[in-house]
C-alpha positions as a printed Julia matrix, in Angstrom:
161×3 Matrix{Float64}:
 66.47   -2.25  -101.38
 63.66   -3.05  -103.13
 59.9    -2.13  -102.21
 56.43   -3.71  -102.65
 53.76   -1.68  -104.36
 50.44   -2.29  -103.85
 48.23   -3.22  -106.37
 44.66   -1.25  -104.3
 46.24    1.87  -103.85
 49.67    2.33  -105.72
 51.33    2.74  -101.85
 54.78    2.22  -101.83
 55.52   -0.45   -98.66
 59.13   -1.91   -96.84
 60.0    -5.45   -98.48
 59.22   -6.75   -96.24
 55.18   -5.9    -95.86
 52.79   -8.6    -96.29
 49.88   -5.99   -95.88
 50.17   -2.32   -97.48
 50.48    0.46   -95.07
 47.92    2.52   -96.07
 44.58    0.92   -97.43
 45.34   -2.92   -95.8
 45.31   -4.82   -98.43
 46.84   -8.08   -99.25
 50.54   -7.27  -101.01
 51.25   -9.77  -104.17
 54.31  -10.49  -103.56
 56.23  -13.4   -105.65
 58.04  -15.58  -103.25
 56.73  -17.5   -100.67
 56.23  -16.33   -97.41
 53.85  -16.83   -94.48
 50.69  -14.65   -93.63
 49.73  -13.41   -90.37
 45.54  -12.37   -89.65
 44.62  -10.95   -86.85
 41.37  -12.42   -85.39
 38.83   -9.95   -85.07
 37.97   -8.82   -81.6
 34.42   -7.72   -81.33
 35.37   -6.52   -77.87
 37.85   -4.24   -80.08
 40.42   -4.71   -77.58
 43.92   -4.82   -79.05
 44.91   -8.31   -80.16
 48.01  -10.29   -79.2
 50.26  -11.64   -80.81
 48.6   -15.3    -79.28
 45.31  -14.74   -81.06
 46.75  -14.98   -84.32
 46.32  -16.85   -87.14
 49.35  -17.82   -89.5
 49.42  -19.2    -92.59
 51.61  -20.55   -94.83
 52.13  -19.35   -98.29
 51.37  -20.54  -101.3
 48.06  -21.44   -99.87
 47.35  -23.72  -102.84
 49.47  -25.41  -104.7
 47.37  -25.61  -107.76
 46.89  -22.12  -108.08
 43.04  -22.03  -107.32
 42.59  -19.4   -105.73
 41.45  -19.85  -101.38
 39.59  -19.18   -98.59
 40.85  -18.74   -94.94
 38.4   -18.81   -91.97
 39.75  -15.41   -90.27
 36.72  -15.63   -87.4
 35.0   -17.8    -86.39
 35.19  -21.22   -84.51
 37.04  -22.61   -87.79
 39.33  -20.14   -87.14
 42.13  -21.12   -89.44
 40.91  -23.26   -91.81
 41.3   -22.85   -95.81
 39.41  -24.18   -98.27
 40.37  -24.19  -102.41
 37.83  -23.2   -104.94
 38.57  -25.54  -107.32
 35.13  -26.38  -108.2
 33.0   -24.21  -110.65
 30.04  -23.33  -107.84
 31.17  -24.07  -103.93
 28.53  -23.83  -101.72
 28.79  -21.92   -98.31
 26.42  -22.99   -95.79
 25.28  -24.81   -92.22
 23.77  -27.85   -93.77
 26.82  -31.09   -93.62
 26.21  -31.38   -97.59
 28.03  -27.76   -98.22
 31.37  -27.45  -100.07
 32.04  -25.71   -96.7
 30.25  -26.21   -93.7
 30.1   -23.69   -91.41
 28.36  -24.42   -88.09
 26.9   -21.63   -86.44
 23.0   -20.58   -86.03
 23.93  -17.61   -87.6
 24.54  -19.11   -90.54
 21.45  -19.94   -93.04
 21.7   -23.85   -93.77
 22.3   -22.61   -97.7
 23.7   -19.48   -97.12
 26.0   -18.03   -99.94
 28.1   -19.3   -102.73
 31.09  -18.56  -104.61
 30.99  -18.62  -108.68
 33.35  -18.89  -111.18
 32.3   -16.96  -113.88
 34.66  -15.65  -117.26
 35.29  -12.41  -115.58
 36.1   -14.25  -112.08
 35.26  -15.43  -108.89
 31.56  -14.22  -107.69
 29.8   -14.51  -104.12
 26.15  -15.02  -104.36
 23.8   -14.46  -101.07
 21.3   -17.66  -101.57
 18.87  -16.2    -99.86
 20.03  -16.21   -95.98
 18.32  -14.87   -93.17
 21.33  -12.65   -91.95
 23.15  -12.23   -95.14
 26.26  -12.23   -96.79
 28.65   -8.93   -97.05
 31.62   -8.37   -98.77
 34.27   -6.17   -96.65
 31.49   -4.57   -94.4
 28.93   -4.22   -97.07
 25.58   -6.94   -97.4
 25.62   -7.88  -101.12
 23.3    -9.67  -103.36
 25.97  -10.8   -105.39
 29.69   -9.39  -105.73
 32.54   -9.67  -108.1
 35.9   -10.78  -105.7
 39.09   -9.28  -105.45
 42.42  -10.84  -103.39
 42.22   -9.83  -100.52
 38.46   -9.34  -100.11
 37.09  -10.24   -96.85
 33.42  -12.49   -96.92
 31.1   -12.51   -93.21
 28.95  -15.4    -93.29
 27.17  -14.57   -89.95
 29.73  -14.92   -87.53
 32.28  -15.7    -89.89
 34.94  -14.24   -91.57
 36.85  -15.55   -94.32
 39.56  -13.82   -96.85
 40.01  -14.7   -100.17
 42.99  -15.38  -101.39
 43.34  -15.23  -106.16
 46.37  -17.33  -107.11
 46.6   -17.04  -110.48
 47.34  -20.16  -112.06
 51.41  -21.43  -112.31
């Protein structure tokens, strides 16, 4: 039996796992698979299988990172990050338009730098969060959760093929 080791904490997981059972990080598997992401429940009730978002893998055929909406009115939507700067906000001209009053018109942006991808808050009223921590600017890693208003997006980094 071949185990899958977590890149974040090194925990050994069963070969069919998509997430680390120790730290919850997304496991980087070489084969095609489907990832199921449980919806976030603000009442902390246990989610049922009907609430899950099923995402076929690979997310992008071009090797670009992808943002997947985990929670919010657009849950399940995915956005390929192919530009050097991707703007997130409520404004309809944003690269990723998130239509909710909790999102500023120009809320945040994801920037590709020589060191990888970063998320930067663009002076939003409610702030931008990465893995639950409020940030002004933060490097992104595979599996990070970005919160913009009520929306929660997961960052899937896919290296060039």
